[in-house]
mmCIF file of C-alpha atoms in Angstrom:
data_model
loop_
_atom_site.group_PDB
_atom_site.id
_atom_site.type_symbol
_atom_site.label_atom_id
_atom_site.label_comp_id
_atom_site.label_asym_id
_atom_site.label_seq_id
_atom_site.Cartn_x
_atom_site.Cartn_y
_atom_site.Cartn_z
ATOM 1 C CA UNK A 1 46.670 87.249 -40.300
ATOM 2 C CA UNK A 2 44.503 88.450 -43.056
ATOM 3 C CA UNK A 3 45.891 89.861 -46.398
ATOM 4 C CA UNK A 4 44.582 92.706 -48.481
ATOM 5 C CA UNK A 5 41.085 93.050 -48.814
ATOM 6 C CA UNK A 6 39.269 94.129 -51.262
ATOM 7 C CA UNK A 7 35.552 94.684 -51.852
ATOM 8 C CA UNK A 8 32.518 94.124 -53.591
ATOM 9 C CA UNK A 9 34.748 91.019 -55.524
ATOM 10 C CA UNK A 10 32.189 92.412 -58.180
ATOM 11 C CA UNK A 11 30.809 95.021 -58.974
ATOM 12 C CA UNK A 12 28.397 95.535 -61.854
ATOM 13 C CA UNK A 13 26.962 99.317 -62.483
ATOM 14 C CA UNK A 14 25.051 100.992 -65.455
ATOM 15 C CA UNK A 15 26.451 103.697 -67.300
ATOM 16 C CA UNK A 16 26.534 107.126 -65.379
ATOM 17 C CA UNK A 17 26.206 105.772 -61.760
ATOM 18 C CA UNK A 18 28.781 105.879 -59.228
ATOM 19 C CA UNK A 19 31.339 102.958 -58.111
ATOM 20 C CA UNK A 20 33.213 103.188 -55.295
ATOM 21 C CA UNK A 21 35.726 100.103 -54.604
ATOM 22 C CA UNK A 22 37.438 99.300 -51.654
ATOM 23 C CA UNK A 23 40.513 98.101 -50.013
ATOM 24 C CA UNK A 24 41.764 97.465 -46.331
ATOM 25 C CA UNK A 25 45.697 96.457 -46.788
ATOM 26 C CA UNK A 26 47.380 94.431 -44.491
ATOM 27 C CA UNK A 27 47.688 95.183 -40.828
ATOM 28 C CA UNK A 28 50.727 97.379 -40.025
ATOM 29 C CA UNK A 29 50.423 98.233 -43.629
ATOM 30 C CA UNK A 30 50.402 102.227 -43.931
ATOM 31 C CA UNK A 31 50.787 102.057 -48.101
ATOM 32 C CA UNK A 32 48.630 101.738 -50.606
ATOM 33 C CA UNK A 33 48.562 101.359 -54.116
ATOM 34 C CA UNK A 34 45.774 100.885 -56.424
ATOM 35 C CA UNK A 35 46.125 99.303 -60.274
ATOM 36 C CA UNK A 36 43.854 98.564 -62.945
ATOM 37 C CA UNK A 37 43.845 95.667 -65.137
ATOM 38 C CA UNK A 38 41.991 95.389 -68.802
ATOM 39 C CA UNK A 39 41.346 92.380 -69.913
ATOM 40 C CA UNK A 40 44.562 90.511 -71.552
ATOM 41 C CA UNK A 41 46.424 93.273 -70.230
ATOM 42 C CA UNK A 42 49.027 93.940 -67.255
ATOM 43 C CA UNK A 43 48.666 95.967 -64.365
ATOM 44 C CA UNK A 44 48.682 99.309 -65.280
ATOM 45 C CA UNK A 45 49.537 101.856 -61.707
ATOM 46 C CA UNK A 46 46.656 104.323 -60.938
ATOM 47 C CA UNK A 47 47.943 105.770 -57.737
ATOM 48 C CA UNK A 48 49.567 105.373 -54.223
ATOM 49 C CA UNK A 49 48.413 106.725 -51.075
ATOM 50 C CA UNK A 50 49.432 106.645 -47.901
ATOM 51 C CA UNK A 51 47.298 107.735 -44.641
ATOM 52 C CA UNK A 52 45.403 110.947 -45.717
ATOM 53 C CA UNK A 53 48.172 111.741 -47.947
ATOM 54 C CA UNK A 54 48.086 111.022 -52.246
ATOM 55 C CA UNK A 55 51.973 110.491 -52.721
ATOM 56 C CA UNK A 56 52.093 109.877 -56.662
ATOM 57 C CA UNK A 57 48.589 110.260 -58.876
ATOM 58 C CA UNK A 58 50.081 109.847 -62.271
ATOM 59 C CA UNK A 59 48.176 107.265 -63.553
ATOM 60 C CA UNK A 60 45.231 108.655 -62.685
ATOM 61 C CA UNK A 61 42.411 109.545 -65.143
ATOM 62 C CA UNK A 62 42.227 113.384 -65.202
ATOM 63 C CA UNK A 63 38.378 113.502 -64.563
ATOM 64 C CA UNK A 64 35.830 110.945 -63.182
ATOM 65 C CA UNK A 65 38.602 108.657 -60.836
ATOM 66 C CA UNK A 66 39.368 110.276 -57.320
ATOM 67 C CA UNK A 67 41.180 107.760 -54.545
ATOM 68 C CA UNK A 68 41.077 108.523 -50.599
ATOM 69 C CA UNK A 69 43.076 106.737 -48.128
ATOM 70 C CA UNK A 70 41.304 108.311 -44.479
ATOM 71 C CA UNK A 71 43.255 108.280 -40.981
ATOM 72 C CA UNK A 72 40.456 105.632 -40.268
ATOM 73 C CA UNK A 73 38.858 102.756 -42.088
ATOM 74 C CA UNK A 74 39.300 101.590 -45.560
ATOM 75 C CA UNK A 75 40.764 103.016 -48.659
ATOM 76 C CA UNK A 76 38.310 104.425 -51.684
ATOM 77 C CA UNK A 77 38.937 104.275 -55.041
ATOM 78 C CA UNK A 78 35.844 105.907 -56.519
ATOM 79 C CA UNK A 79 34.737 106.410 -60.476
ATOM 80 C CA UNK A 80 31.815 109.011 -61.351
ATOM 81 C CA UNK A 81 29.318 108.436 -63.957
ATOM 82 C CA UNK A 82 31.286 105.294 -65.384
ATOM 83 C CA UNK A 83 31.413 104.206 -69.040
ATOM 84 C CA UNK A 84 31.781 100.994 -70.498
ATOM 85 C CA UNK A 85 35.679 101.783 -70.823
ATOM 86 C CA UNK A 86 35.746 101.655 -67.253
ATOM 87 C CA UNK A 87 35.258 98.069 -67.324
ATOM 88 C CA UNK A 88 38.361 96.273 -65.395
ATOM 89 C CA UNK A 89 39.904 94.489 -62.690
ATOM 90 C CA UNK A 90 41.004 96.502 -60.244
ATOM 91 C CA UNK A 91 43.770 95.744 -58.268
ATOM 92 C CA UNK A 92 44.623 97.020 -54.278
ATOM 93 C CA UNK A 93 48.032 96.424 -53.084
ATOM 94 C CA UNK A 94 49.520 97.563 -49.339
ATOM 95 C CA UNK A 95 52.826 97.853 -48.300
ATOM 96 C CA UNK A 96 54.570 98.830 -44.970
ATOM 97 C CA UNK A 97 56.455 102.178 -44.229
ATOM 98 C CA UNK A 98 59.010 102.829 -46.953
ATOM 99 C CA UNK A 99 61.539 102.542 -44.670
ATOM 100 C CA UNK A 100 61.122 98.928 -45.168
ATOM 101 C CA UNK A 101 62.582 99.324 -48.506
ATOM 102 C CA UNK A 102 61.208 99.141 -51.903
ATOM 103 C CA UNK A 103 62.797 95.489 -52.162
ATOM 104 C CA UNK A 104 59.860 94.505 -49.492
ATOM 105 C CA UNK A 105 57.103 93.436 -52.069
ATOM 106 C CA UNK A 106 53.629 94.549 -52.442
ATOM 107 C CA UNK A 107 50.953 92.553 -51.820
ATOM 108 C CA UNK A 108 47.651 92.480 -53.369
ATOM 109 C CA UNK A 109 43.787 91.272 -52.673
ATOM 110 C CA UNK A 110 42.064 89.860 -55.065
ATOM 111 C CA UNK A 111 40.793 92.723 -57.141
ATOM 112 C CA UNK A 112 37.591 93.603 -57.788
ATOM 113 C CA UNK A 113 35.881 93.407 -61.249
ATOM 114 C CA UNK A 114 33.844 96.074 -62.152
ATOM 115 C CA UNK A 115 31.403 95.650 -65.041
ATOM 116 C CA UNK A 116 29.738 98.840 -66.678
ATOM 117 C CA UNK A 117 26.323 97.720 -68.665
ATOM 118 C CA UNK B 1 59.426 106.489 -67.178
ATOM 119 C CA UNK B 2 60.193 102.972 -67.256
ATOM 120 C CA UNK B 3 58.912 100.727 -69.093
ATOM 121 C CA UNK B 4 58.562 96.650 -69.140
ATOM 122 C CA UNK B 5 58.535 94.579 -72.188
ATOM 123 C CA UNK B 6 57.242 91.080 -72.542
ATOM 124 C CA UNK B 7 57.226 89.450 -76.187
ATOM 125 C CA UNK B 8 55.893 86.596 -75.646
ATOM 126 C CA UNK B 9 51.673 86.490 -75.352
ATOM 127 C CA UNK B 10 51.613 82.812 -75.035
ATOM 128 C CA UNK B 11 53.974 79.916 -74.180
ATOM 129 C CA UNK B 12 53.215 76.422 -73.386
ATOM 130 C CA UNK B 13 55.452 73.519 -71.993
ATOM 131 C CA UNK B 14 55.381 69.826 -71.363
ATOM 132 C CA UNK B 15 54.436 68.904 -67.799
ATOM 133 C CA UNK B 16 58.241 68.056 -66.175
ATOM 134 C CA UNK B 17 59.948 70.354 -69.370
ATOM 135 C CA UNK B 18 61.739 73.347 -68.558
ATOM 136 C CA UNK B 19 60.102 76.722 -70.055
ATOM 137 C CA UNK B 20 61.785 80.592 -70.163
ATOM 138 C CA UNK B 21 59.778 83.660 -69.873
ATOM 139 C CA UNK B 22 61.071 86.528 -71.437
ATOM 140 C CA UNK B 23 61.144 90.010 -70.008
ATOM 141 C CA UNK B 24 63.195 93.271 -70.752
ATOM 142 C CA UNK B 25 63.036 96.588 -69.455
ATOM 143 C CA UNK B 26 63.885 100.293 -69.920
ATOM 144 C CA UNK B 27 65.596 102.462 -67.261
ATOM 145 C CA UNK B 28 68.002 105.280 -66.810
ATOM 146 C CA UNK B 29 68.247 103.983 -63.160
ATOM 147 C CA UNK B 30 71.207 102.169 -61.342
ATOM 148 C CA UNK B 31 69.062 100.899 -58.520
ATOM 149 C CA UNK B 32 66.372 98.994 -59.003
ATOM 150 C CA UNK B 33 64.235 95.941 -58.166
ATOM 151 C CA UNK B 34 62.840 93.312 -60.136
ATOM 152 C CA UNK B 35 59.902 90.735 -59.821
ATOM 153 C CA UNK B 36 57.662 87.892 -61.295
ATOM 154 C CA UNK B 37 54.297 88.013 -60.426
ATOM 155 C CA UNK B 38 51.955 84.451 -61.091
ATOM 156 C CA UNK B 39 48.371 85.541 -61.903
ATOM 157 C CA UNK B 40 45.842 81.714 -61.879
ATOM 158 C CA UNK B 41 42.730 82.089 -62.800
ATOM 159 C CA UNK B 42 41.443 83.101 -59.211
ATOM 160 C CA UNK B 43 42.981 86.719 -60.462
ATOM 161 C CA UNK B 44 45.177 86.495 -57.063
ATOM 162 C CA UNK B 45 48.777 88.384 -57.992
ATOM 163 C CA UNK B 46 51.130 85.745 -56.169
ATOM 164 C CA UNK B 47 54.825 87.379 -56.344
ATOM 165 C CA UNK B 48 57.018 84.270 -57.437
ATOM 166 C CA UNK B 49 60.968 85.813 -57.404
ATOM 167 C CA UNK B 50 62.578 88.968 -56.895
ATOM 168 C CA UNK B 51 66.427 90.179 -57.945
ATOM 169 C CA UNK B 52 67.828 93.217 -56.711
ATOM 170 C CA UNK B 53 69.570 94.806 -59.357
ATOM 171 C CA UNK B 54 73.346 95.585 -57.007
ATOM 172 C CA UNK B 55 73.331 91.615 -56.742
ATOM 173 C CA UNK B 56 75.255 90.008 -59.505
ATOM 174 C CA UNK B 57 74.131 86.742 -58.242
ATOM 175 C CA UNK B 58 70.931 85.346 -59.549
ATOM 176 C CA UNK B 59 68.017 84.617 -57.523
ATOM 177 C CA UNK B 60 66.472 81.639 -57.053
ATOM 178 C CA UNK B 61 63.539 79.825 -55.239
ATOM 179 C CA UNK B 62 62.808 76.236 -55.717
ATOM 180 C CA UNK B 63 62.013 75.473 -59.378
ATOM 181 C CA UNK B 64 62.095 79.003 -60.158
ATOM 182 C CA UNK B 65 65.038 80.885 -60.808
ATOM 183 C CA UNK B 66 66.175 84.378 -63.265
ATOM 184 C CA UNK B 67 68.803 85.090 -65.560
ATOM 185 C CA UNK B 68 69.304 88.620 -65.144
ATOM 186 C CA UNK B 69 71.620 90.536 -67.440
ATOM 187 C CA UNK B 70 71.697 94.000 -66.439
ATOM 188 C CA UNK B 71 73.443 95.530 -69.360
ATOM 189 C CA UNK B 72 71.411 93.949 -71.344
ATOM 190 C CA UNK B 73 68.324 95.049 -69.519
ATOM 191 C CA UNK B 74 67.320 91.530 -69.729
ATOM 192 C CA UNK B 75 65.141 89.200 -66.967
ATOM 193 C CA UNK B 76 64.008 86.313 -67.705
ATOM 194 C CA UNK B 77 62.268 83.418 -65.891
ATOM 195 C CA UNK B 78 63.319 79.863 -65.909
ATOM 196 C CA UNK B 79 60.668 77.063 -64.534
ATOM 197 C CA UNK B 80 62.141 73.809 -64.019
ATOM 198 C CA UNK B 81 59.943 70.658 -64.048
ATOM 199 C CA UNK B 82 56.861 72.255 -65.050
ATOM 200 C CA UNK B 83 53.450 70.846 -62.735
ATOM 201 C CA UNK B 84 50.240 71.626 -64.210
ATOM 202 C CA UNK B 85 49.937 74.021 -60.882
ATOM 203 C CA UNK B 86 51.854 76.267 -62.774
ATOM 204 C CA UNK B 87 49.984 76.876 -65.378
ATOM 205 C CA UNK B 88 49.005 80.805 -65.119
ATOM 206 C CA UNK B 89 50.099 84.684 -66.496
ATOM 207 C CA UNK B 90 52.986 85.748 -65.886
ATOM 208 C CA UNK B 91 53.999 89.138 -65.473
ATOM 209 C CA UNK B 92 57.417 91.117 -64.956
ATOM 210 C CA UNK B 93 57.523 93.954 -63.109
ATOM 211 C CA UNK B 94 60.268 96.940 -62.294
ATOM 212 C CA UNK B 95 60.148 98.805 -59.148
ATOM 213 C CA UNK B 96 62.514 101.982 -58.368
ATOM 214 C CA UNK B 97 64.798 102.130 -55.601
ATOM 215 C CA UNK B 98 64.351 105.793 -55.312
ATOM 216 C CA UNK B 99 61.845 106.966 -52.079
ATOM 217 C CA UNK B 100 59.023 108.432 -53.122
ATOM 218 C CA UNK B 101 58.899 106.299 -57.070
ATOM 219 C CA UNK B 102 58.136 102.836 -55.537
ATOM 220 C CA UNK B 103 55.041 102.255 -57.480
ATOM 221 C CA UNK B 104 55.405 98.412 -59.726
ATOM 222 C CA UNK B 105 55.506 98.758 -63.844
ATOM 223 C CA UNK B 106 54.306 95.600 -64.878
ATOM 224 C CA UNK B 107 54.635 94.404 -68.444
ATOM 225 C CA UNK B 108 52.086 92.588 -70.364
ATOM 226 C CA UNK B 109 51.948 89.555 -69.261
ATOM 227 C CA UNK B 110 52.419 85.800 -70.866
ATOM 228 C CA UNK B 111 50.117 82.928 -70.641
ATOM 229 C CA UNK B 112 51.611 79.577 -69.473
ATOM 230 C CA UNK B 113 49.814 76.754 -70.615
ATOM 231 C CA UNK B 114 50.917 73.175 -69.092
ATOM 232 C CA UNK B 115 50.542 70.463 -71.264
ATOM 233 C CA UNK B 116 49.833 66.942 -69.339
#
């Protein structure tokens, strides 16, 4: 029964290219949210998605950072022409239908670091 | 918004001692959920405890267990017999009870060091 998945585990790009992470949550898991960790820092919420639908964006960076969640395959969490700022963990976390209840926890994959040279 | 403190950076404790992990938090809300997240080195986020905020009663789960004062906003986490295993970041975390404004607010985080 595999957990969230998340991929590359790392991810290193040069300043101004394209990264695109991704995330496969747990099966029967129709939820996902996406967090980003600096270093020494908590989790800080970037947005949740569920199946071709954004539900709440509002820790989203205004420009650069766009997040897809299609009917089929993986979700995308994708950052254009990265800085070095972008530098981070970032975190993928699935949960089932809300219905389950907010006291149903999240869980998360391993993260994947991205390093921006 | 809510928000999620956590004072201490750092703590460290004597393998077998008991240790406390502070946490407070910020709502207007009445419902709510609360959590400890573990964070090893691996970078895995391992979810340790949870307290619904209706229960008076605090949870509990092995050596683990919370103090949670609601009117004081408070949470902590108490780790009996400390094993070097638990050595990690910690990190306390609010979630909403209202549909729609799941999403977790985790606080900083504090670094458990075990000493042998």
């Amino acid at each position: 029964n595999a957990g969230v998945m998340q991929n590359p585990r790392h991810l290193v790009r040069r300043r101004g290219q394209e990264a695109r992470l991704r995330c496969s949550p747990m099966k029967g898991h129709s939820h996902v949210y996406w967090y980003r960790q600096l270093p020494e820092e908590g989790l800080k919420f970037m947005v949740y998605l569920q199946k071709e639908n954004i539900i709440d964006e509002s820790g989203m960076p205004k420009e650069r950072f766009s997040a897809e969640f299609p009917k089929e395959g993986p979700s995308i969490l994708r950052i254009q022409q990265v800085v070095r700022g972008d530098s981070a963990a970032y975190f993928c976390a699935s949960s089932p239908l809300p219905s389950a209840g907010p006291n149903s926890p999240l869980h998360f994959g391993n993260g994947t670091r991205l390093t921006v040279t | 918004a809510q928000t999620v403190t956590q004072s201490q950076p750092e703590m460290s404790v004597q393998e077998a001692e008991t240790v406390t992990l502070s946490c407070t938090y910020d709502t207007s809300e009445s419902d709510y959920y609360l959590f400890w997240y573990k964070q090893p080195p691996s970078r895995q986020m391992i979810l340790v405890i949870r307290q619904e905020a209706y229960k008076q009663q605090n949870a509990t789960e092995n050596r683990f267990s919370v103090n949670f004062q609601k009117a004081a906003k408070s949470f902590s986490l108490k780790i009996s017999d400390s094993q070097l295993g638990d050595a990690a970041m910690y990190f306390c975390a609010y979630r909403s009870a209202t549909q729609g404004a799941q999403k977790l607010v985790f606080g900083q985080g504090t670094r458990l060091t075990i000493n042998p």
